[in-house]
Amino acid sequence: MNLRVTLGCCSRVRLFRNKATVYLCRRLSDVPISPDDSQCSTDEKPRRTRRAPAKASVLLFPGQGSQFVGMGKGLLKYGNVKEMFAVAEKVLGYDLLSLCLNGPETDLMKTVHCQPAVFVCSLAAVERLNHENPAAIESCVTAAGFSVGEFAALVFSGAMNFAEALFAVKVRAEAMQKASDLVSSGMLSVIGQPQAKYKYACVQAREHCLSLGIQEPVCAIANYLFPDGRVIAGHKEALDFLQNHSRELNFMRTRLLPVSGAFHTALMEPVVELLKDVLRKIEVRRPEICVHSNVDGKRYMHDKHVRNQLAKQLVSPVKWEQTLHEIYERAQGQEFPHTYEVGPGKQLGSTLQKCNMKAFKNYTHVDVVLP
């Protein structure tokens, strides 16, 4: 079946981009090219001007775990939001808007539902930002998304079509749910003292699992959040070991996350080929602005790079702390861009505050609920 034909009814949804503007940036200080260059092919070298960093913007897209019942309330009046949810119902086969607004929470929290929900609501928040502060959209030079948020960042950047990206998220979420159901596993948020050795702690936890007879145990860092802030994922027995020995391991605080599996570890290996297959069938283009990969924090260079990294992301740690350093690193005295977290929750703002207080001073959250 031709995926593009299947989703053809949804392809008319066009999001966020002024047709007269193409974003081709190398660093945060680069800016949109002039309107006269909007029809240039990616093979041509358009004229580019420079924008002061303080007049540029960065968009950050949250991931799974930020969802809550009620998100999306009041956003249907903005731009394409109503049509986006209509398209989502066709792609997903259920009423996503009703699930976001009314729950039940037990259903919304499931991986298979919350990933599409966060994806769509984050892009709905972009529509709100575009209505309330269109200059923030036009001046955007960089975007990044946490885990599934990376798909929203790529749609915003023009690298993927909304409906096709949502279909990829659907396949991804369903496969991750199935992989999680195969093994009793989870994710543990850890805040450690400076002397904490996270990788060694994972080694000890795996050895404990082996002593219990668990073959090929998994316990690894899944998220690098901020200095001394990590998420460790793996077999449930490994996480129990870490919690029970937190004092000896120099962990100040541990907390099990409300997720169904050990995401971004080897336990997600069954999902990789499924996602690769979907990504081969949909159109992927080079992003029109800088979009940074979770795998290494570097920006995407071309369509093949996007496909490869999105698949690799499933079994690799999210290097969010490293991504923030890539985005906000600058010379002494140089100003910082405006940062907008678009989507449910303020977790990315919290990590930015811990990684770079100066950058955080220009942070704004664009909520998915109207007051």
PDB file of N, CA, C and O in Angstrom, residues 27-29 51-54 56 58 141-142 324-339 356 358-359 362:
ATOM      1  N   ARG A  27      24.173  28.494  12.409  1.00  0.00           N
ATOM      2  CA  ARG A  27      24.331  28.754  13.835  1.00  0.00           C
ATOM      3  C   ARG A  27      23.141  29.579  14.301  1.00  0.00           C
ATOM      4  O   ARG A  27      22.336  30.044  13.506  1.00  0.00           O
ATOM      5  N   LEU A  28      23.019  29.827  15.597  1.00  0.00           N
ATOM      6  CA  LEU A  28      21.918  30.627  16.109  1.00  0.00           C
ATOM      7  C   LEU A  28      21.938  32.048  15.591  1.00  0.00           C
ATOM      8  O   LEU A  28      20.924  32.706  15.517  1.00  0.00           O
ATOM      9  N   SER A  29      23.100  32.541  15.215  1.00  0.00           N
ATOM     10  CA  SER A  29      23.184  33.925  14.773  1.00  0.00           C
ATOM     11  C   SER A  29      22.795  34.088  13.313  1.00  0.00           C
ATOM     12  O   SER A  29      22.711  35.204  12.825  1.00  0.00           O
ATOM     13  N   ARG A  51      21.371  37.933  11.937  1.00  0.00           N
ATOM     14  CA  ARG A  51      20.456  38.477  12.937  1.00  0.00           C
ATOM     15  C   ARG A  51      21.137  38.403  14.300  1.00  0.00           C
ATOM     16  O   ARG A  51      21.758  37.391  14.626  1.00  0.00           O
ATOM     17  N   ALA A  52      21.003  39.455  15.072  1.00  0.00           N
ATOM     18  CA  ALA A  52      21.544  39.425  16.427  1.00  0.00           C
ATOM     19  C   ALA A  52      20.878  38.299  17.206  1.00  0.00           C
ATOM     20  O   ALA A  52      19.664  38.099  17.102  1.00  0.00           O
ATOM     21  N   PRO A  53      21.649  37.511  17.988  1.00  0.00           N
ATOM     22  CA  PRO A  53      21.061  36.384  18.727  1.00  0.00           C
ATOM     23  C   PRO A  53      19.871  36.773  19.582  1.00  0.00           C
ATOM     24  O   PRO A  53      18.932  35.993  19.729  1.00  0.00           O
ATOM     25  N   ALA A  54      19.882  37.975  20.134  1.00  0.00           N
ATOM     26  CA  ALA A  54      18.782  38.403  20.993  1.00  0.00           C
ATOM     27  C   ALA A  54      17.482  38.568  20.216  1.00  0.00           C
ATOM     28  O   ALA A  54      16.403  38.607  20.803  1.00  0.00           O
ATOM     29  N   ALA A  56      16.674  36.413  17.698  1.00  0.00           N
ATOM     30  CA  ALA A  56      16.363  35.084  17.181  1.00  0.00           C
ATOM     31  C   ALA A  56      15.595  34.288  18.231  1.00  0.00           C
ATOM     32  O   ALA A  56      15.546  34.660  19.402  1.00  0.00           O
ATOM     33  N   VAL A  58      14.339  30.118  19.623  1.00  0.00           N
ATOM     34  CA  VAL A  58      14.530  28.667  19.641  1.00  0.00           C
ATOM     35  C   VAL A  58      13.237  28.049  20.145  1.00  0.00           C
ATOM     36  O   VAL A  58      12.640  28.531  21.106  1.00  0.00           O
ATOM     37  N   VAL A 141      15.333  30.063  14.472  1.00  0.00           N
ATOM     38  CA  VAL A 141      16.499  29.548  13.744  1.00  0.00           C
ATOM     39  C   VAL A 141      16.870  28.128  14.158  1.00  0.00           C
ATOM     40  O   VAL A 141      17.629  27.462  13.469  1.00  0.00           O
ATOM     41  N   THR A 142      16.335  27.666  15.296  1.00  0.00           N
ATOM     42  CA  THR A 142      16.706  26.348  15.802  1.00  0.00           C
ATOM     43  C   THR A 142      15.528  25.724  16.539  1.00  0.00           C
ATOM     44  O   THR A 142      14.760  26.421  17.198  1.00  0.00           O
ATOM     45  N   LEU A 324      21.473  20.981  24.599  1.00  0.00           N
ATOM     46  CA  LEU A 324      21.361  22.364  25.079  1.00  0.00           C
ATOM     47  C   LEU A 324      22.698  23.081  24.989  1.00  0.00           C
ATOM     48  O   LEU A 324      22.747  24.276  24.657  1.00  0.00           O
ATOM     49  N   HIS A 325      23.784  22.375  25.278  1.00  0.00           N
ATOM     50  CA  HIS A 325      25.103  23.001  25.143  1.00  0.00           C
ATOM     51  C   HIS A 325      25.382  23.357  23.684  1.00  0.00           C
ATOM     52  O   HIS A 325      25.932  24.424  23.387  1.00  0.00           O
ATOM     53  N   GLU A 326      24.998  22.483  22.768  1.00  0.00           N
ATOM     54  CA  GLU A 326      25.181  22.760  21.340  1.00  0.00           C
ATOM     55  C   GLU A 326      24.396  23.995  20.913  1.00  0.00           C
ATOM     56  O   GLU A 326      24.882  24.835  20.153  1.00  0.00           O
ATOM     57  N   ILE A 327      23.182  24.116  21.401  1.00  0.00           N
ATOM     58  CA  ILE A 327      22.321  25.222  20.983  1.00  0.00           C
ATOM     59  C   ILE A 327      22.764  26.551  21.576  1.00  0.00           C
ATOM     60  O   ILE A 327      22.791  27.584  20.889  1.00  0.00           O
ATOM     61  N   TYR A 328      23.137  26.549  22.856  1.00  0.00           N
ATOM     62  CA  TYR A 328      23.341  27.811  23.561  1.00  0.00           C
ATOM     63  C   TYR A 328      24.799  28.186  23.777  1.00  0.00           C
ATOM     64  O   TYR A 328      25.067  29.235  24.365  1.00  0.00           O
ATOM     65  N   GLU A 329      25.728  27.382  23.316  1.00  0.00           N
ATOM     66  CA  GLU A 329      27.128  27.747  23.471  1.00  0.00           C
ATOM     67  C   GLU A 329      27.431  29.012  22.671  1.00  0.00           C
ATOM     68  O   GLU A 329      27.063  29.136  21.504  1.00  0.00           O
ATOM     69  N   ARG A 330      28.117  29.954  23.302  1.00  0.00           N
ATOM     70  CA  ARG A 330      28.425  31.221  22.623  1.00  0.00           C
ATOM     71  C   ARG A 330      29.588  31.913  23.325  1.00  0.00           C
ATOM     72  O   ARG A 330      29.982  31.547  24.422  1.00  0.00           O
ATOM     73  N   ALA A 331      30.111  32.904  22.657  1.00  0.00           N
ATOM     74  CA  ALA A 331      31.243  33.645  23.209  1.00  0.00           C
ATOM     75  C   ALA A 331      30.802  34.468  24.420  1.00  0.00           C
ATOM     76  O   ALA A 331      29.624  34.835  24.558  1.00  0.00           O
ATOM     77  N   GLN A 332      31.756  34.735  25.277  1.00  0.00           N
ATOM     78  CA  GLN A 332      31.501  35.552  26.467  1.00  0.00           C
ATOM     79  C   GLN A 332      30.894  36.888  26.066  1.00  0.00           C
ATOM     80  O   GLN A 332      31.394  37.568  25.180  1.00  0.00           O
ATOM     81  N   GLY A 333      29.762  37.236  26.694  1.00  0.00           N
ATOM     82  CA  GLY A 333      29.135  38.521  26.433  1.00  0.00           C
ATOM     83  C   GLY A 333      28.119  38.503  25.309  1.00  0.00           C
ATOM     84  O   GLY A 333      27.362  39.468  25.156  1.00  0.00           O
ATOM     85  N   GLN A 334      28.077  37.428  24.508  1.00  0.00           N
ATOM     86  CA  GLN A 334      27.100  37.363  23.423  1.00  0.00           C
ATOM     87  C   GLN A 334      25.722  37.080  23.989  1.00  0.00           C
ATOM     88  O   GLN A 334      25.554  36.273  24.909  1.00  0.00           O
ATOM     89  N   GLU A 335      24.713  37.733  23.447  1.00  0.00           N
ATOM     90  CA  GLU A 335      23.363  37.602  23.975  1.00  0.00           C
ATOM     91  C   GLU A 335      22.753  36.255  23.597  1.00  0.00           C
ATOM     92  O   GLU A 335      23.199  35.583  22.661  1.00  0.00           O
ATOM     93  N   PHE A 336      21.696  35.885  24.334  1.00  0.00           N
ATOM     94  CA  PHE A 336      21.020  34.612  24.104  1.00  0.00           C
ATOM     95  C   PHE A 336      19.708  34.831  23.360  1.00  0.00           C
ATOM     96  O   PHE A 336      19.074  35.878  23.477  1.00  0.00           O
ATOM     97  N   PRO A 337      19.276  33.833  22.614  1.00  0.00           N
ATOM     98  CA  PRO A 337      18.006  33.945  21.891  1.00  0.00           C
ATOM     99  C   PRO A 337      16.822  33.794  22.834  1.00  0.00           C
ATOM    100  O   PRO A 337      16.973  33.401  23.998  1.00  0.00           O
ATOM    101  N   HIS A 338      15.642  34.097  22.336  1.00  0.00           N
ATOM    102  CA  HIS A 338      14.412  33.808  23.073  1.00  0.00           C
ATOM    103  C   HIS A 338      14.080  32.329  22.887  1.00  0.00           C
ATOM    104  O   HIS A 338      14.155  31.815  21.777  1.00  0.00           O
ATOM    105  N   THR A 339      13.729  31.670  23.979  1.00  0.00           N
ATOM    106  CA  THR A 339      13.412  30.247  23.931  1.00  0.00           C
ATOM    107  C   THR A 339      11.954  30.035  24.293  1.00  0.00           C
ATOM    108  O   THR A 339      11.464  30.575  25.283  1.00  0.00           O
ATOM    109  N   ASN A 356      21.730  26.120  31.909  1.00  0.00           N
ATOM    110  CA  ASN A 356      22.200  27.424  31.454  1.00  0.00           C
ATOM    111  C   ASN A 356      21.237  28.499  31.954  1.00  0.00           C
ATOM    112  O   ASN A 356      20.241  28.815  31.291  1.00  0.00           O
ATOM    113  N   LYS A 358      21.597  31.705  32.186  1.00  0.00           N
ATOM    114  CA  LYS A 358      21.536  32.902  31.339  1.00  0.00           C
ATOM    115  C   LYS A 358      20.567  32.705  30.180  1.00  0.00           C
ATOM    116  O   LYS A 358      19.788  33.597  29.845  1.00  0.00           O
ATOM    117  N   ALA A 359      20.606  31.531  29.563  1.00  0.00           N
ATOM    118  CA  ALA A 359      19.667  31.246  28.477  1.00  0.00           C
ATOM    119  C   ALA A 359      18.243  31.170  29.003  1.00  0.00           C
ATOM    120  O   ALA A 359      17.295  31.598  28.329  1.00  0.00           O
ATOM    121  N   ASN A 362      15.557  34.090  29.122  1.00  0.00           N
ATOM    122  CA  ASN A 362      14.748  34.442  27.953  1.00  0.00           C
ATOM    123  C   ASN A 362      13.765  33.322  27.597  1.00  0.00           C
ATOM    124  O   ASN A 362      13.335  33.213  26.450  1.00  0.00           O
TER     125      ASN A 362
END
